[in-house]
Amino acid sequence: MKLLILCILFSCLVVTGQDFLYGLEYQPDIHSRINQSFNEDPVQFSMMYNENSYDAKGTEFALSSVKIAKRSIMRYLSPSDTEGIMFRYTPKYPEQDLMIRILGGFDYNQNSNEHYFFVYKGLRLQSQITKNISINGYWWAGQFRGDKNYYNKSPLIDGYYQPDKEVVYLDNLQGSLRYDVSNVHVSLGRGKFQEGDNISGSIILNNAANDYGYLSGQLEFGTLSLSYLHCALTPDSSEVVYYQPDGPGSVDSYRVDKFLVMHKLDWNPRTNFMGFLGEEIVYGNRSLDLNYLIPPVFWRIIEHNLEDRDNVLIFGGLKWGITPHITFYQNTLFDEYTQSKILTDWWGSKYAVQAGLSYQFHNRFTNQDDDLISRVTMEATAVRPWTYTHFIKWNKFSNDNIAMGYPVGSNCINYSFETDYPITNRIFIAVNASYSRQGSEGNKFDLNTADPLVIPDQLHTKTRWLAGTIADTKRLKIMAEWKPLAHHFIRLGTTLSQINEMDWTKDLTLSYRTEF
């Protein structure tokens, strides 16, 4: 039986055929559409974003004259405008342009006892410098007001923020410099990525953590493509190496340098089948390691020769279009893979498995190219205890105190269901329901497995699925998005949650965004 399960796991080690590069923030084709704030959405996946159909050459500024300002106001309040923009420069040379949009909005969140506002502004920049070189940028900044204990739990706070006596200031920046030619793509930027189709969160690389600087590349050859990603992470607060109360460390304690490196091989032999196999490594407390700059080699062997001091994860998956409307996807991850003990109860047998079935259908408001298509997806995820942990504190699979692995955590089994449906071409609704069971032992990424109080015996300590006290969590998320005008967007949602047999909690959210 164990041999059969092992064969099934390895057969699944063949990330979706999409690459790391496209857009400021990458998400797979199948992912959850429910976010309480527009600021949580990946930049390129948004009901609000449209390419402007504009052929004229020259410069256009929405406020350059009284006449143009009046026309811009009419476009800004139009229900179907496609050309309104704050600034656009299109030179006489082909395939060159520069577009700048300004944006703003607010989020309002409320539960039975607390509430908060988040008001923000920002801008978006797109520029095609040459046929092969492009620059993109996206920035927003705002402040929280209301109940501090409540807004401290906001998913927008995914890293450092600046506190004040009365408000908390928060800002975010993503950007990229890209070079594309034929079958070679290279990108230098700041953003984040999510690998593997999912609706409850990725077990391979999740995008819940803060953005990070990265260098990525992709080489395509026939039905195969090789992708590479090297990221500079922000160390967790627990990764301080020393602290000197009377020295410079009292002002800025020394934190280690921390990196994530990732490569994968995609195989796309048919239009309805895509498979992948890859490795990702977290390393730190040293400068950039040249050993991990070579994409087409086995990094696990390199890591072994570097004294087994880094956190190595092996992953893979597939996506299979069983019919034109039904898609099966599967993701698998092994953390510090040990073949002889992979299916035993040994604590170091750390792995995660995720599988889903998605039915995609179309109505008169959507087509094959739209991101907000009609879809029903069911998914099951299982993560062994101690997955994503490490015996060296700066090698945890995290960025700035937030996990980069499965967002539910480890030592869990999760079942999720989501349906997404455009009611009209201006109204979109999504419903996500989930049920998870999670044990209290080995369920957090920040546990140090070198601590004898955590793992008494490295060679013989055993752990079982859902070890410890079990928490059962039921959660229902409902979101409706409305586009009343071409440059205005409203999102209304609610989240109902219950842990074990406690009372249900309810959170109401209202998000508004305008962009021109």
CSV table of C-alpha atoms in Angstrom, one decimal, residues 216-414:
chain,number,residue,atom,x,y,z
A,216,SER,CA,13.4,35.8,-12.9
A,217,GLY,CA,13.9,34.2,-16.3
A,218,GLN,CA,12.5,31.7,-18.7
A,219,LEU,CA,13.8,29.7,-21.6
A,220,GLU,CA,11.3,28.0,-23.9
A,221,PHE,CA,12.3,25.1,-26.2
A,222,GLY,CA,9.6,23.1,-27.9
A,223,THR,CA,7.1,21.6,-25.5
A,224,LEU,CA,9.5,22.3,-22.6
A,225,SER,CA,10.3,25.5,-20.7
A,226,LEU,CA,12.8,26.2,-17.9
A,227,SER,CA,12.0,28.9,-15.4
A,228,TYR,CA,14.2,30.5,-12.7
A,229,LEU,CA,13.4,32.8,-9.8
A,230,HIS,CA,15.8,34.3,-7.2
A,231,CYS,CA,14.2,36.4,-4.4
A,232,ALA,CA,15.7,38.6,-1.7
A,233,LEU,CA,13.4,38.1,1.3
A,234,THR,CA,12.9,40.1,4.5
A,235,PRO,CA,14.0,38.1,7.6
A,236,ASP,CA,11.6,37.4,10.3
A,237,SER,CA,11.9,39.3,13.6
A,238,SER,CA,12.9,36.1,15.3
A,239,GLU,CA,15.9,35.8,12.9
A,240,VAL,CA,18.0,38.4,14.7
A,241,VAL,CA,21.5,37.1,15.2
A,242,TYR,CA,22.5,39.4,18.0
A,243,TYR,CA,21.2,42.3,20.0
A,244,GLN,CA,23.4,44.9,21.9
A,245,PRO,CA,21.4,47.0,24.4
A,246,ASP,CA,24.2,49.6,24.6
A,247,GLY,CA,25.4,49.5,21.0
A,248,PRO,CA,24.1,50.1,17.5
A,249,GLY,CA,22.0,47.0,17.7
A,250,SER,CA,19.6,48.7,20.1
A,251,VAL,CA,18.6,50.9,17.2
A,252,ASP,CA,18.8,48.4,14.4
A,253,SER,CA,19.4,44.8,15.4
A,254,TYR,CA,21.4,42.8,12.9
A,255,ARG,CA,19.3,40.5,10.8
A,256,VAL,CA,20.6,37.9,8.4
A,257,ASP,CA,20.4,38.1,4.7
A,258,LYS,CA,17.7,35.7,3.5
A,259,PHE,CA,17.0,34.4,0.0
A,260,LEU,CA,14.5,32.1,-1.8
A,261,VAL,CA,15.6,30.5,-5.1
A,262,MET,CA,13.3,28.4,-7.3
A,263,HIS,CA,13.5,26.7,-10.6
A,264,LYS,CA,11.1,24.4,-12.5
A,265,LEU,CA,10.8,22.5,-15.7
A,266,ASP,CA,7.4,22.7,-17.5
A,267,TRP,CA,6.2,20.2,-20.0
A,268,ASN,CA,3.3,21.0,-22.3
A,269,PRO,CA,2.9,18.1,-24.8
A,270,ARG,CA,-0.7,18.9,-25.6
A,271,THR,CA,-3.0,21.9,-25.3
A,272,ASN,CA,-5.1,20.1,-22.6
A,273,PHE,CA,-2.1,18.9,-20.4
A,274,MET,CA,0.6,20.7,-18.6
A,275,GLY,CA,3.0,19.3,-16.0
A,276,PHE,CA,6.0,20.6,-14.0
A,277,LEU,CA,8.8,19.5,-11.6
A,278,GLY,CA,10.9,21.9,-9.6
A,279,GLU,CA,12.9,22.8,-6.5
A,280,GLU,CA,12.9,25.7,-4.1
A,281,ILE,CA,15.5,26.5,-1.5
A,282,VAL,CA,15.6,29.0,1.4
A,283,TYR,CA,19.0,30.0,2.5
A,284,GLY,CA,20.5,32.8,4.6
A,285,ASN,CA,23.2,34.3,6.9
A,286,ARG,CA,25.5,34.7,3.9
A,287,SER,CA,25.7,36.7,0.7
A,288,LEU,CA,24.2,35.7,-2.6
A,289,ASP,CA,25.2,32.0,-3.2
A,290,LEU,CA,26.6,31.5,-6.8
A,291,ASN,CA,25.8,27.8,-6.5
A,292,TYR,CA,22.1,28.6,-6.9
A,293,LEU,CA,22.5,30.9,-9.9
A,294,ILE,CA,22.7,27.9,-12.4
A,295,PRO,CA,19.1,26.9,-13.3
A,296,PRO,CA,19.5,23.5,-15.1
A,297,VAL,CA,21.2,21.5,-12.3
A,298,PHE,CA,20.0,19.5,-9.3
A,299,TRP,CA,20.2,22.0,-6.4
A,300,ARG,CA,19.5,19.2,-3.8
A,301,ILE,CA,22.9,17.7,-4.7
A,302,ILE,CA,24.5,21.1,-4.4
A,303,GLU,CA,22.8,21.8,-1.0
A,304,HIS,CA,24.1,18.4,0.2
A,305,ASN,CA,27.6,19.4,-0.7
A,306,LEU,CA,27.1,22.7,1.1
A,307,GLU,CA,26.8,20.7,4.4
A,308,ASP,CA,23.0,20.3,4.3
A,309,ARG,CA,22.5,23.7,5.9
A,310,ASP,CA,19.7,25.0,3.6
A,311,ASN,CA,15.9,24.4,3.5
A,312,VAL,CA,15.2,22.3,0.3
A,313,LEU,CA,11.7,21.7,-1.0
A,314,ILE,CA,10.9,19.6,-4.0
A,315,PHE,CA,7.6,20.2,-5.8
A,316,GLY,CA,5.6,19.2,-8.8
A,317,GLY,CA,2.1,19.1,-10.3
A,318,LEU,CA,-0.1,18.9,-13.3
A,319,LYS,CA,-3.2,20.3,-14.9
A,320,TRP,CA,-5.2,18.1,-17.2
A,321,GLY,CA,-8.2,19.3,-19.3
A,322,ILE,CA,-10.3,16.2,-19.1
A,323,THR,CA,-12.9,17.8,-21.3
A,324,PRO,CA,-13.2,21.4,-22.7
A,325,HIS,CA,-15.0,22.4,-19.5
A,326,ILE,CA,-13.6,20.1,-16.8
A,327,THR,CA,-10.0,20.5,-15.5
A,328,PHE,CA,-8.2,18.3,-13.0
A,329,TYR,CA,-5.2,19.8,-11.2
A,330,GLN,CA,-2.7,18.4,-8.6
A,331,ASN,CA,0.2,19.8,-6.6
A,332,THR,CA,2.7,17.9,-4.5
A,333,LEU,CA,5.5,19.2,-2.2
A,334,PHE,CA,8.2,17.3,-0.3
A,335,ASP,CA,10.0,19.2,2.5
A,336,GLU,CA,13.5,17.8,3.1
A,337,TYR,CA,12.7,14.6,1.1
A,338,THR,CA,14.0,11.3,2.6
A,339,GLN,CA,12.9,8.4,0.4
A,340,SER,CA,13.2,5.6,3.0
A,341,LYS,CA,11.0,7.4,5.5
A,342,ILE,CA,8.6,9.4,3.3
A,343,LEU,CA,5.4,7.5,4.2
A,344,THR,CA,6.3,6.6,7.8
A,345,ASP,CA,5.3,8.3,11.0
A,346,TRP,CA,8.7,9.8,11.5
A,347,TRP,CA,8.4,13.5,12.3
A,348,GLY,CA,10.7,14.4,9.4
A,349,SER,CA,8.3,12.9,6.9
A,350,LYS,CA,7.1,16.3,5.7
A,351,TYR,CA,5.0,16.7,2.6
A,352,ALA,CA,1.8,18.2,1.2
A,353,VAL,CA,-0.7,17.1,-1.4
A,354,GLN,CA,-3.4,19.1,-3.1
A,355,ALA,CA,-5.9,18.2,-5.8
A,356,GLY,CA,-8.9,19.8,-7.3
A,357,LEU,CA,-11.6,19.5,-10.0
A,358,SER,CA,-12.8,22.6,-11.7
A,359,TYR,CA,-15.8,23.0,-14.1
A,360,GLN,CA,-15.7,26.1,-16.3
A,361,PHE,CA,-18.7,27.3,-18.2
A,362,HIS,CA,-19.5,30.4,-20.2
A,363,ASN,CA,-22.5,32.7,-20.5
A,364,ARG,CA,-23.2,35.7,-22.7
A,365,PHE,CA,-21.2,38.0,-20.4
A,366,THR,CA,-17.9,36.1,-20.6
A,367,ASN,CA,-15.6,34.5,-23.2
A,368,GLN,CA,-12.6,32.3,-23.2
A,369,ASP,CA,-10.2,35.2,-22.8
A,370,ASP,CA,-11.8,36.8,-19.8
A,371,ASP,CA,-10.2,36.2,-16.4
A,372,LEU,CA,-13.5,36.5,-14.6
A,373,ILE,CA,-15.1,33.4,-16.1
A,374,SER,CA,-17.8,31.3,-14.6
A,375,ARG,CA,-16.3,28.4,-12.7
A,376,VAL,CA,-17.1,25.8,-10.0
A,377,THR,CA,-14.1,24.3,-8.2
A,378,MET,CA,-13.8,21.6,-5.5
A,379,GLU,CA,-10.4,21.0,-3.8
A,380,ALA,CA,-8.8,18.9,-1.0
A,381,THR,CA,-5.5,19.6,0.6
A,382,ALA,CA,-3.5,17.7,3.2
A,383,VAL,CA,-0.2,18.9,4.9
A,384,ARG,CA,1.9,16.8,7.2
A,385,PRO,CA,3.0,18.2,10.6
A,386,TRP,CA,6.3,20.2,10.7
A,387,THR,CA,6.2,21.0,7.0
A,388,TYR,CA,7.9,24.3,6.1
A,389,THR,CA,9.9,24.3,9.4
A,390,HIS,CA,13.7,24.0,9.7
A,391,PHE,CA,16.4,23.5,12.3
A,392,ILE,CA,18.1,26.8,11.4
A,393,LYS,CA,15.9,29.7,12.3
A,394,TRP,CA,16.6,31.9,9.3
A,395,ASN,CA,15.7,29.0,6.9
A,396,LYS,CA,12.0,29.0,7.8
A,397,PHE,CA,9.8,29.1,4.7
A,398,SER,CA,8.6,32.7,5.4
A,399,ASN,CA,9.0,36.3,4.5
A,400,ASP,CA,8.8,39.0,7.2
A,401,ASN,CA,7.0,36.8,9.7
A,402,ILE,CA,4.4,35.5,7.2
A,403,ALA,CA,4.4,32.0,5.8
A,404,MET,CA,5.1,31.5,2.2
A,405,GLY,CA,3.7,27.9,2.3
A,406,TYR,CA,0.1,26.8,2.7
A,407,PRO,CA,-1.7,29.7,4.4
A,408,VAL,CA,-3.8,27.4,6.6
A,409,GLY,CA,-0.6,26.0,8.1
A,410,SER,CA,0.7,22.5,8.5
A,411,ASN,CA,-0.7,19.4,10.2
A,412,CYS,CA,-4.1,20.0,8.5
A,413,ILE,CA,-6.7,18.6,6.1
A,414,ASN,CA,-8.7,21.2,4.2
